[in-house]
Coordinates of C-alpha atoms (C1' of nucleotides) in Angstrom, one line a residue:
Chain A
M12 CA 46.9 -1.8 -49.5
T13 CA 47.4 0.3 -46.6
P14 CA 50.2 2.8 -46.2
T15 CA 52.3 1.6 -43.4
A16 CA 52.9 3.9 -40.5
R17 CA 51.4 7.3 -41.0
P18 CA 53.5 10.3 -40.0
A19 CA 54.2 10.3 -36.3
R20 CA 52.2 13.2 -35.0
Q21 CA 54.7 14.9 -32.9
R22 CA 57.7 14.3 -30.7
L23 CA 56.9 15.3 -27.2
A24 CA 58.7 15.0 -23.9
P25 CA 57.9 11.8 -22.0
E26 CA 56.3 13.7 -19.1
V27 CA 53.9 15.4 -21.4
R28 CA 52.9 12.3 -23.1
R29 CA 52.5 10.5 -19.8
R30 CA 50.2 13.2 -18.6
Q31 CA 48.2 13.1 -21.8
V32 CA 47.8 9.3 -21.4
L33 CA 46.8 9.7 -17.7
D34 CA 44.3 12.4 -18.5
A35 CA 42.7 10.4 -21.2
A36 CA 42.7 7.3 -19.0
V37 CA 40.9 9.1 -16.2
A38 CA 38.3 10.4 -18.6
V39 CA 37.6 7.1 -20.2
F40 CA 37.7 5.1 -17.1
S41 CA 35.3 7.5 -15.4
E42 CA 32.9 7.3 -18.2
Q43 CA 33.0 3.6 -18.9
G44 CA 34.5 2.0 -15.9
F45 CA 37.6 -0.2 -15.8
H46 CA 36.2 -3.1 -17.6
G47 CA 34.0 -1.1 -20.0
A48 CA 36.9 0.9 -21.3
S49 CA 39.4 -0.6 -23.7
M50 CA 42.9 0.4 -24.3
D51 CA 41.9 1.5 -27.8
D52 CA 39.4 3.9 -26.2
V53 CA 42.2 5.4 -24.1
A54 CA 44.4 5.7 -27.1
A55 CA 41.7 7.3 -29.2
R56 CA 40.9 9.7 -26.4
A57 CA 44.5 10.6 -26.0
G58 CA 44.9 11.1 -29.7
L59 CA 47.7 8.5 -29.8
S60 CA 48.2 5.0 -30.9
K61 CA 47.9 2.1 -28.6
P62 CA 51.6 1.2 -28.4
M63 CA 52.2 4.7 -27.0
V64 CA 49.7 4.2 -24.3
Y65 CA 51.5 1.1 -23.3
A66 CA 54.9 2.8 -23.5
H67 CA 53.8 5.6 -21.2
G68 CA 51.1 4.1 -19.1
G69 CA 52.2 0.5 -18.8
S70 CA 49.6 -2.3 -18.7
K71 CA 46.0 -1.6 -18.3
D72 CA 46.2 -2.5 -14.6
E73 CA 49.1 -0.3 -14.0
L74 CA 47.5 2.5 -15.9
F75 CA 44.3 2.3 -13.8
A76 CA 46.3 2.1 -10.6
A77 CA 48.2 5.2 -11.7
C78 CA 44.9 7.0 -12.3
L79 CA 43.6 6.0 -8.9
H80 CA 46.8 7.2 -7.2
R81 CA 47.1 10.5 -8.9
E82 CA 43.5 11.5 -8.3
A83 CA 43.5 10.2 -4.7
E84 CA 46.7 12.1 -4.1
R85 CA 45.2 15.3 -5.5
L86 CA 42.1 15.0 -3.5
L87 CA 43.9 14.2 -0.3
R88 CA 46.4 17.0 -0.8
S89 CA 43.7 19.6 -1.4
V90 CA 41.6 18.5 1.6
E91 CA 44.6 18.5 3.8
A92 CA 45.8 21.8 2.6
A93 CA 42.4 23.4 3.2
A94 CA 42.1 22.0 6.6
T95 CA 45.5 22.9 7.9
E96 CA 46.6 26.0 6.0
D97 CA 45.2 28.3 8.7
T98 CA 45.7 26.9 12.1
S99 CA 44.0 29.8 13.7
N100 CA 40.6 28.5 12.8
D101 CA 38.7 26.4 15.3
P102 CA 38.4 22.7 14.5
Q103 CA 34.8 22.9 13.4
T104 CA 35.7 25.5 10.8
R105 CA 38.5 23.4 9.6
L106 CA 36.2 20.5 9.1
W107 CA 34.0 22.7 7.0
L108 CA 37.0 23.9 5.1
G109 CA 38.0 20.3 4.4
L110 CA 34.5 19.4 3.3
R111 CA 34.5 22.4 1.0
A112 CA 37.7 21.4 -0.5
F113 CA 36.3 17.9 -1.0
F114 CA 33.3 19.2 -2.9
H115 CA 35.4 21.7 -4.7
A116 CA 37.5 18.8 -6.1
L117 CA 34.3 17.0 -7.0
T118 CA 32.8 19.9 -8.9
T119 CA 35.9 20.9 -10.7
R120 CA 37.4 17.5 -11.4
R121 CA 34.4 15.4 -11.8
A122 CA 36.1 12.6 -13.8
G123 CA 38.8 12.2 -11.2
W124 CA 36.2 11.8 -8.5
T125 CA 34.2 9.3 -10.5
V126 CA 37.3 7.2 -11.0
L127 CA 37.8 7.1 -7.3
Y128 CA 34.3 6.7 -6.1
R129 CA 32.0 5.1 -8.7
Q130 CA 34.1 2.1 -9.4
A131 CA 33.3 -1.3 -8.2
S132 CA 34.6 -2.3 -4.9
T133 CA 34.3 -5.9 -5.9
G134 CA 36.8 -7.3 -8.3
E135 CA 40.5 -7.0 -8.7
F136 CA 41.0 -3.4 -7.5
A137 CA 38.9 -3.8 -4.3
G138 CA 41.9 -3.6 -2.0
E139 CA 43.4 -0.7 -3.8
I140 CA 40.3 1.4 -3.9
D141 CA 39.4 0.6 -0.3
A142 CA 42.8 1.6 0.8
L143 CA 42.6 4.9 -0.9
R144 CA 39.1 5.6 0.4
G145 CA 40.4 4.5 3.8
R146 CA 43.0 7.3 3.7
I147 CA 40.2 9.8 3.0
V148 CA 38.2 8.4 5.9
A149 CA 41.3 8.7 8.1
Q150 CA 41.6 12.3 7.2
A151 CA 38.0 12.9 8.0
A152 CA 38.4 11.0 11.3
A153 CA 41.4 13.2 12.2
L154 CA 39.4 16.4 11.6
M155 CA 36.4 15.0 13.5
A156 CA 38.4 13.8 16.4
E157 CA 39.9 17.2 16.8
G158 CA 36.7 19.0 16.4
L159 CA 34.8 16.8 18.8
G160 CA 37.6 16.3 21.3
M161 CA 37.3 12.5 21.1
P162 CA 39.8 9.8 20.3
Q163 CA 40.1 8.8 16.6
E164 CA 38.9 5.3 17.2
A165 CA 35.7 6.5 18.8
V166 CA 34.8 8.7 15.8
R167 CA 35.9 6.2 13.1
P168 CA 32.5 4.8 12.3
Y169 CA 31.1 8.3 12.1
A170 CA 33.9 9.3 9.8
H171 CA 32.8 6.5 7.5
T172 CA 29.3 7.8 7.9
L173 CA 30.3 11.4 7.1
V174 CA 32.3 10.4 4.0
G175 CA 29.4 8.3 2.8
A176 CA 27.0 11.2 3.4
A177 CA 29.3 13.4 1.3
E178 CA 29.3 10.9 -1.4
G179 CA 25.5 10.7 -1.3
L180 CA 25.1 14.4 -1.5
A181 CA 27.6 14.5 -4.3
D182 CA 25.5 11.9 -6.1
W183 CA 22.5 14.1 -5.7
W184 CA 24.3 17.1 -7.1
L185 CA 25.7 15.2 -10.0
T186 CA 22.5 13.5 -11.1
G187 CA 19.8 15.7 -9.6
P188 CA 17.2 17.4 -11.7
A189 CA 18.1 20.9 -10.6
P190 CA 21.5 20.9 -9.2
V191 CA 22.8 23.9 -7.4
T192 CA 24.3 26.2 -9.9
G193 CA 27.1 28.7 -9.8
D194 CA 30.7 28.7 -9.0
D195 CA 30.2 28.5 -5.2
A196 CA 28.5 25.1 -5.4
A197 CA 31.1 23.7 -3.2
D198 CA 30.3 26.3 -0.6
V199 CA 26.6 25.4 -0.7
L200 CA 27.2 21.7 -0.6
A201 CA 29.6 21.9 2.3
G202 CA 27.1 24.1 4.1
M203 CA 24.3 21.6 3.5
L204 CA 26.3 18.8 4.8
M205 CA 27.5 20.7 7.9
S206 CA 23.9 21.7 8.6
A207 CA 22.8 18.1 8.4
A208 CA 25.6 16.4 10.1
W209 CA 27.1 18.7 12.7
P210 CA 24.3 18.8 15.2
G211 CA 24.4 15.0 15.4
L212 CA 28.2 14.9 15.8
D213 CA 28.0 17.6 18.4
A214 CA 25.3 15.6 20.3
L215 CA 27.7 12.6 20.1
R216 CA 30.3 14.5 22.0
S217 CA 28.0 15.0 24.9
G218 CA 27.1 11.4 24.8
R219 CA 23.5 11.8 23.8
V220 CA 22.4 8.9 21.7
W221 CA 19.1 8.4 20.0
T222 CA 17.0 5.7 21.6
P223 CA 13.8 4.1 20.2
P224 CA 10.6 4.4 22.1
Q225 CA 10.4 1.8 24.8
D226 CA 7.6 -0.2 23.2
Q227 CA 9.7 -0.8 20.1
R228 CA 12.8 -2.2 21.9
G229 CA 13.6 -5.8 21.5
R230 CA 11.4 -6.3 18.5
T231 CA 13.4 -8.1 15.9
G232 CA 12.0 -6.3 12.9
P233 CA 9.9 -7.6 10.1
E234 CA 10.7 -11.2 9.1
R235 CA 8.3 -10.9 6.2
G236 CA 10.0 -10.0 3.0
I237 CA 13.5 -10.6 3.9
G238 CA 14.4 -14.1 5.0
S239 CA 13.4 -16.7 2.5
S240 CA 9.9 -17.1 3.6
S241 CA 8.2 -17.9 0.4
P242 CA 9.4 -21.2 -1.2
V243 CA 9.4 -19.7 -4.6
S244 CA 9.5 -16.0 -5.4
P245 CA 7.4 -15.5 -8.5
E246 CA 8.6 -12.1 -9.4
D247 CA 8.8 -10.7 -12.9
Chain B
M164 CA 35.9 -38.8 -27.4
T165 CA 33.8 -40.2 -24.7
P166 CA 30.7 -38.0 -24.3
T167 CA 29.4 -40.1 -21.5
A168 CA 27.0 -37.6 -20.1
R169 CA 26.8 -38.3 -16.4
P170 CA 23.4 -38.8 -14.7
A171 CA 21.0 -35.9 -14.9
R172 CA 21.0 -34.8 -11.3
Q173 CA 17.3 -34.3 -10.8
R174 CA 14.2 -33.2 -12.5
L175 CA 12.9 -30.1 -10.8
A176 CA 10.3 -27.5 -11.5
P177 CA 11.4 -24.6 -13.5
E178 CA 10.7 -22.1 -10.7
V179 CA 13.0 -24.0 -8.4
R180 CA 15.7 -24.2 -10.9
R181 CA 15.4 -20.5 -11.7
R182 CA 15.8 -19.7 -8.0
Q183 CA 18.8 -21.9 -7.7
V184 CA 20.4 -20.1 -10.7
L185 CA 19.5 -16.7 -9.3
D186 CA 20.9 -17.5 -5.8
A187 CA 24.1 -18.7 -7.3
A188 CA 24.3 -15.7 -9.5
V189 CA 23.8 -13.3 -6.6
A190 CA 26.5 -15.1 -4.6
V191 CA 29.0 -15.1 -7.5
F192 CA 28.4 -11.6 -8.7
S193 CA 28.6 -10.3 -5.2
E194 CA 32.0 -11.9 -4.7
Q195 CA 33.6 -11.3 -8.0
G196 CA 31.7 -8.5 -9.6
F197 CA 29.8 -8.6 -12.9
H198 CA 32.9 -8.7 -15.1
G199 CA 35.0 -10.8 -12.7
A200 CA 32.4 -13.6 -12.7
S201 CA 32.0 -16.0 -15.6
M202 CA 29.0 -17.9 -16.5
D203 CA 30.9 -21.1 -15.7
D204 CA 31.4 -19.8 -12.2
V205 CA 27.7 -19.3 -11.9
A206 CA 27.0 -22.8 -13.2
A207 CA 29.5 -24.4 -10.9
R208 CA 28.1 -22.5 -7.9
A209 CA 24.6 -23.6 -8.8
G210 CA 25.7 -27.2 -9.3
L211 CA 24.4 -27.1 -12.8
S212 CA 25.7 -27.2 -16.3
K213 CA 26.2 -24.0 -18.3
P214 CA 23.4 -24.7 -20.8
M215 CA 21.0 -24.9 -17.9
V216 CA 22.1 -21.6 -16.6
Y217 CA 21.3 -20.1 -20.0
A218 CA 18.0 -21.9 -20.2
H219 CA 16.8 -20.6 -16.8
G220 CA 18.7 -17.3 -16.4
G221 CA 19.0 -16.1 -19.9
S222 CA 22.1 -14.2 -21.0
K223 CA 24.6 -12.8 -18.6
D224 CA 23.2 -9.4 -18.8
E225 CA 19.6 -10.6 -18.2
L226 CA 20.8 -12.7 -15.3
F227 CA 22.6 -9.8 -13.7
A228 CA 19.6 -7.6 -14.2
A229 CA 17.4 -10.2 -12.6
C230 CA 19.7 -10.4 -9.6
L231 CA 19.5 -6.6 -9.3
H232 CA 15.8 -6.5 -9.5
R233 CA 15.1 -9.4 -7.1
E234 CA 17.4 -8.0 -4.4
A235 CA 16.2 -4.5 -4.8
E236 CA 12.6 -5.6 -4.5
R237 CA 13.4 -7.5 -1.4
L238 CA 15.1 -4.6 0.2
L239 CA 12.4 -2.2 -0.7
R240 CA 9.7 -4.4 0.5
S241 CA 11.3 -5.0 3.8
V242 CA 12.0 -1.4 4.4
E243 CA 8.5 -0.4 3.4
A244 CA 6.9 -3.1 5.5
A245 CA 8.9 -2.0 8.5
A246 CA 8.1 1.6 8.1
T247 CA 4.4 1.2 7.5
E248 CA 3.3 -1.9 9.4
D249 CA 2.4 0.0 12.5
T250 CA 0.9 3.4 11.7
S251 CA 0.5 4.2 15.4
N252 CA 4.2 5.1 15.6
D253 CA 5.3 8.6 15.1
P254 CA 7.2 9.4 11.9
Q255 CA 10.6 9.6 13.6
T256 CA 10.2 6.1 14.9
R257 CA 9.1 4.9 11.6
L258 CA 12.3 6.3 10.1
W259 CA 14.2 4.4 12.6
L260 CA 12.3 1.2 11.9
G261 CA 13.0 1.7 8.2
L262 CA 16.7 2.2 8.8
R263 CA 16.8 -0.9 11.0
A264 CA 15.2 -2.9 8.3
F265 CA 17.8 -1.6 5.9
F266 CA 20.6 -2.7 8.2
H267 CA 18.8 -5.9 9.0
A268 CA 18.8 -6.8 5.3
L269 CA 22.4 -5.8 5.0
T270 CA 23.5 -8.0 7.9
T271 CA 21.4 -11.0 7.0
R272 CA 21.7 -10.9 3.2
R273 CA 25.1 -9.5 2.7
A274 CA 25.5 -10.9 -0.9
G275 CA 22.3 -9.2 -2.0
W276 CA 23.3 -5.9 -0.6
T277 CA 26.8 -6.2 -2.2
V278 CA 25.2 -6.9 -5.6
L279 CA 23.1 -3.8 -5.3
Y280 CA 25.6 -1.4 -3.7
R281 CA 29.2 -2.3 -4.5
Q282 CA 28.9 -2.6 -8.2
A283 CA 30.2 0.1 -10.5
S284 CA 27.8 2.9 -11.3
T285 CA 29.9 3.5 -14.4
G286 CA 29.5 1.0 -17.3
E287 CA 26.6 -0.7 -18.9
F288 CA 24.4 -1.1 -15.8
A289 CA 24.7 2.5 -14.6
G290 CA 21.1 3.4 -15.5
E291 CA 19.7 0.3 -14.0
I292 CA 21.6 0.6 -10.7
D293 CA 20.9 4.3 -10.4
A294 CA 17.2 3.8 -10.9
L295 CA 17.0 1.1 -8.2
R296 CA 19.0 3.2 -5.8
G297 CA 16.8 6.1 -6.7
R298 CA 13.8 4.1 -5.5
I299 CA 15.5 3.5 -2.2
V300 CA 16.3 7.2 -1.9
A301 CA 12.7 8.0 -2.7
Q302 CA 11.5 5.8 0.1
A303 CA 13.9 7.5 2.5
A304 CA 12.7 10.9 1.2
A305 CA 9.1 9.9 1.9
L306 CA 9.9 8.9 5.5
M307 CA 11.9 12.0 6.1
A308 CA 9.3 14.3 4.5
E309 CA 6.7 12.9 6.9
G310 CA 9.0 12.9 9.9
L311 CA 10.1 16.5 9.3
G312 CA 6.9 17.9 8.0
M313 CA 8.5 19.2 4.9
P314 CA 7.8 18.7 1.2
Q315 CA 9.6 15.8 -0.4
E316 CA 11.5 18.0 -2.9
A317 CA 13.0 19.9 0.0
V318 CA 14.3 16.8 1.7
R319 CA 15.5 15.0 -1.4
P320 CA 19.1 16.1 -1.2
Y321 CA 19.2 15.1 2.5
A322 CA 17.6 11.7 1.6
H323 CA 20.6 11.2 -0.7
T324 CA 22.8 12.2 2.1
L325 CA 21.2 9.8 4.6
V326 CA 21.3 6.9 2.2
G327 CA 25.0 7.6 1.6
A328 CA 25.6 7.8 5.3
A329 CA 23.9 4.4 5.8
E330 CA 26.1 3.0 3.1
G331 CA 29.2 4.4 4.6
L332 CA 28.3 3.0 8.0
A333 CA 27.6 -0.3 6.5
D334 CA 31.0 -0.2 4.9
W335 CA 32.5 0.4 8.2
W336 CA 30.6 -2.5 9.7
L337 CA 31.5 -4.9 6.9
T338 CA 35.2 -4.0 6.7
G339 CA 36.0 -2.6 10.1
P340 CA 38.5 -4.2 12.4
A341 CA 36.1 -4.8 15.2
P342 CA 32.6 -4.8 13.9
V343 CA 29.6 -4.7 16.2
T344 CA 28.8 -8.3 17.1
G345 CA 25.7 -10.0 18.0
D346 CA 22.3 -10.5 16.4
D347 CA 21.1 -7.1 17.1
A348 CA 23.7 -5.4 15.0
A349 CA 21.0 -3.8 12.9
D350 CA 19.6 -2.2 16.1
V351 CA 23.0 -0.8 17.0
L352 CA 23.7 0.4 13.5
A353 CA 20.3 2.1 13.1
G354 CA 20.8 3.7 16.5
M355 CA 24.2 5.0 15.6
L356 CA 22.9 6.5 12.4
M357 CA 19.9 8.1 14.0
S358 CA 22.1 9.6 16.7
A359 CA 24.4 11.0 14.1
A360 CA 21.8 12.2 11.7
W361 CA 18.6 13.0 13.4
P362 CA 19.7 16.2 15.3
G363 CA 20.9 17.7 12.1
L364 CA 17.6 16.8 10.3
D365 CA 15.6 18.2 13.1
A366 CA 17.6 21.4 13.0
L367 CA 16.8 21.5 9.3
R368 CA 13.1 21.6 10.0
S369 CA 13.5 24.7 12.1
G370 CA 15.5 26.3 9.3
R371 CA 18.7 26.5 11.2
V372 CA 21.6 26.1 8.9
W373 CA 25.2 25.9 9.6
T374 CA 27.1 29.0 8.6
P375 CA 30.9 29.5 8.4
P376 CA 32.6 32.1 10.5
Q377 CA 32.4 35.5 8.9
D378 CA 36.1 35.8 8.1
Q379 CA 35.9 32.6 6.0
R380 CA 33.1 33.6 3.8
G381 CA 33.8 34.3 0.2
R382 CA 37.2 32.7 0.2
T383 CA 37.3 30.4 -2.8
G384 CA 39.4 27.6 -1.3
P385 CA 42.7 26.3 -2.4
E386 CA 43.3 26.4 -6.1
R387 CA 46.6 24.5 -5.7
G388 CA 46.4 20.8 -6.4
I389 CA 42.9 20.7 -7.8
G390 CA 42.4 23.0 -10.7
S391 CA 42.7 22.5 -14.4
S392 CA 45.1 19.7 -15.2
S393 CA 46.4 20.2 -18.7
P394 CA 45.9 22.3 -21.7
V395 CA 46.4 19.2 -23.9
S396 CA 44.0 16.4 -24.7
P397 CA 42.8 17.7 -28.0
E398 CA 40.2 15.0 -28.6
D399 CA 37.0 15.3 -30.6
Chain C
dA194 C1' 72.5 18.1 -45.8
dA195 C1' 73.3 13.5 -44.3
dT196 C1' 72.7 10.5 -40.3
dC197 C1' 71.0 8.2 -36.5
dC198 C1' 67.9 7.4 -32.8
dA199 C1' 63.8 7.2 -30.8
dA200 C1' 59.0 8.1 -31.2
dT201 C1' 55.2 6.5 -33.6
dC202 C1' 52.2 3.9 -36.6
dT203 C1' 49.7 -0.3 -38.7
dA204 C1' 48.8 -4.9 -38.3
dC205 C1' 48.8 -8.8 -36.0
dC206 C1' 48.6 -12.8 -32.2
dG207 C1' 46.7 -15.2 -28.4
dA208 C1' 43.8 -15.6 -24.6
dT209 C1' 39.5 -15.2 -22.5
dG210 C1' 34.7 -15.9 -22.3
dC211 C1' 29.9 -15.6 -24.0
dG212 C1' 26.7 -18.3 -26.1
dT213 C1' 25.2 -22.6 -28.6
dA214 C1' 25.1 -27.1 -30.9
dA215 C1' 25.4 -32.1 -30.9
dA216 C1' 25.0 -36.4 -28.7
dG217 C1' 24.1 -39.2 -25.0
dT218 C1' 21.4 -40.4 -20.3
dA219 C1' 17.9 -41.0 -16.9
dG220 C1' 13.7 -39.6 -14.3
dG221 C1' 8.8 -40.0 -14.1
dG222 C1' 4.1 -40.0 -15.9
dC223 C1' 1.2 -43.2 -18.8
Chain D
dG250 C1' 7.8 -51.1 -19.5
dC251 C1' 8.0 -46.9 -22.8
dC252 C1' 8.6 -42.6 -24.2
dC253 C1' 9.2 -37.8 -23.6
dT254 C1' 11.9 -34.3 -22.1
dA255 C1' 14.7 -32.3 -18.8
dC256 C1' 19.4 -32.8 -18.0
dT257 C1' 24.4 -33.8 -18.7
dT258 C1' 29.0 -33.5 -21.1
dT259 C1' 32.0 -31.9 -24.6
dA260 C1' 33.3 -29.2 -28.0
dC261 C1' 33.3 -25.2 -30.8
dG262 C1' 32.3 -20.5 -33.2
dC263 C1' 33.0 -15.9 -32.7
dA264 C1' 33.8 -11.5 -30.9
dT265 C1' 36.4 -8.6 -28.0
dC266 C1' 40.5 -7.0 -26.2
dG267 C1' 45.2 -6.9 -23.9
dG268 C1' 49.6 -6.7 -25.5
dT269 C1' 53.5 -6.8 -29.0
dA270 C1' 56.5 -6.8 -33.5
dG271 C1' 58.2 -4.7 -37.3
dA272 C1' 58.0 -1.0 -40.5
dT273 C1' 58.4 4.0 -40.8
dT274 C1' 59.3 8.7 -40.1
dG275 C1' 60.4 13.2 -37.6
dG276 C1' 64.0 16.0 -35.9
dA277 C1' 68.1 17.1 -33.3
dT278 C1' 73.1 16.8 -34.1
dT279 C1' 77.1 17.2 -36.6

DNA sequence: AATCCAATCTACCGATGCGTAAAGTAGGGC
DNA sequence: GCCCTACTTTACGCATCGGTAGATTGGATT
């Protein structure tokens, strides 16, 4: 019936094969998500058979974890290198350089970014993903602490905020109707984020906080529409 | 062997049953994610048998979509109500009220927020989830456009940024080591975000943008560690 | 050129989980 | 009290998919 075992395509060094598998896995996982992607998909994308994927990439969990780690490591290295390579810059500029490296990684390695950021934080890899994102937040916190002259613990919530803002802006760039074009998109995006975020961070340093008008204080917000008011919600 | 069919628990109106099923589904999906949760889990959580879950909730896909829509509708309604209920407020205050309602929904209905925001944007529900998040961004854009006196299209990227920042801050609050305590957490979180974001947005209105130091312009950033991975992957 | 090893393929197994069918039971309106 | 129907339990069909076994072949070495 079927000829058994077609010619083996080529004999390649294990490192090359492993990188092929990892590249394919990143691409497939970024497009379909962890659960949506099958190992057959990865094999097909890599141009290999499934046993080779298992030989070089391990189980599906191990393979996904390897994708996560490789891409996170790349992103962290590039941001760190950008922020620290020229210590003559002032901290604010270094923060901008770090952000630019972040967006540069996003725009040039979209699949890797997607694997890291658009995956579910619920489910089996929640801890893994949160830990990796935490390292990125920590790096942002270090830059901000230096730039603002504040202790890291004080800026930590704002580091989360800044990273979230970067992710949101990236979302706009990736899905927007008329994204910024050109090779210097990272420059533009980093500038936009600095423009939107820096004045607030700077105000934070001097202790100025936003306060609501007096007549709004103490009001507990709208109860209607949130807390189980209607006995039955007849939506649809 | 012994299909003894234990007592039917109770005869309830279809709407009540449907809400039970939806509540259970939101809880289970938020804890385990779409793929991690099984329909048996939903049935167990609802205290019902699996056929009843299918009778009232439809297929797993339909059930998840219904969860998404109900929670998104609630969130949108509460934010809109908060921002528009008192038109005597100035736009900036209305933005703060909207943010506070957002965080109020987060802190009081954590499961619903998780279903909406911590699910994968890759995979089969990507379009659905992105559309719902887009409506939230549109609402933020409307508030910001009014508050800043700018056209909606101009503030759209910053609306994405603000929503991402809110999500990042929420992440910190949910997973942080020492989250803000008390019932007025939403007040505190909204205040933190306004403090961090408003000065930048205000600067935006007056056209002031952040610019890098002159000697950094035009540098293309670190190529090392980011660029082109491999010449291989000869797919398609 | 003959040989051997490892790389590769095809084909398969078993588990998981969605969705449904069959059969029995009880609440509640008449 | 009777019947209808909502509800329960149990079991199963079927598809998908992770993971593996055995057959097969390329290519470096001698």
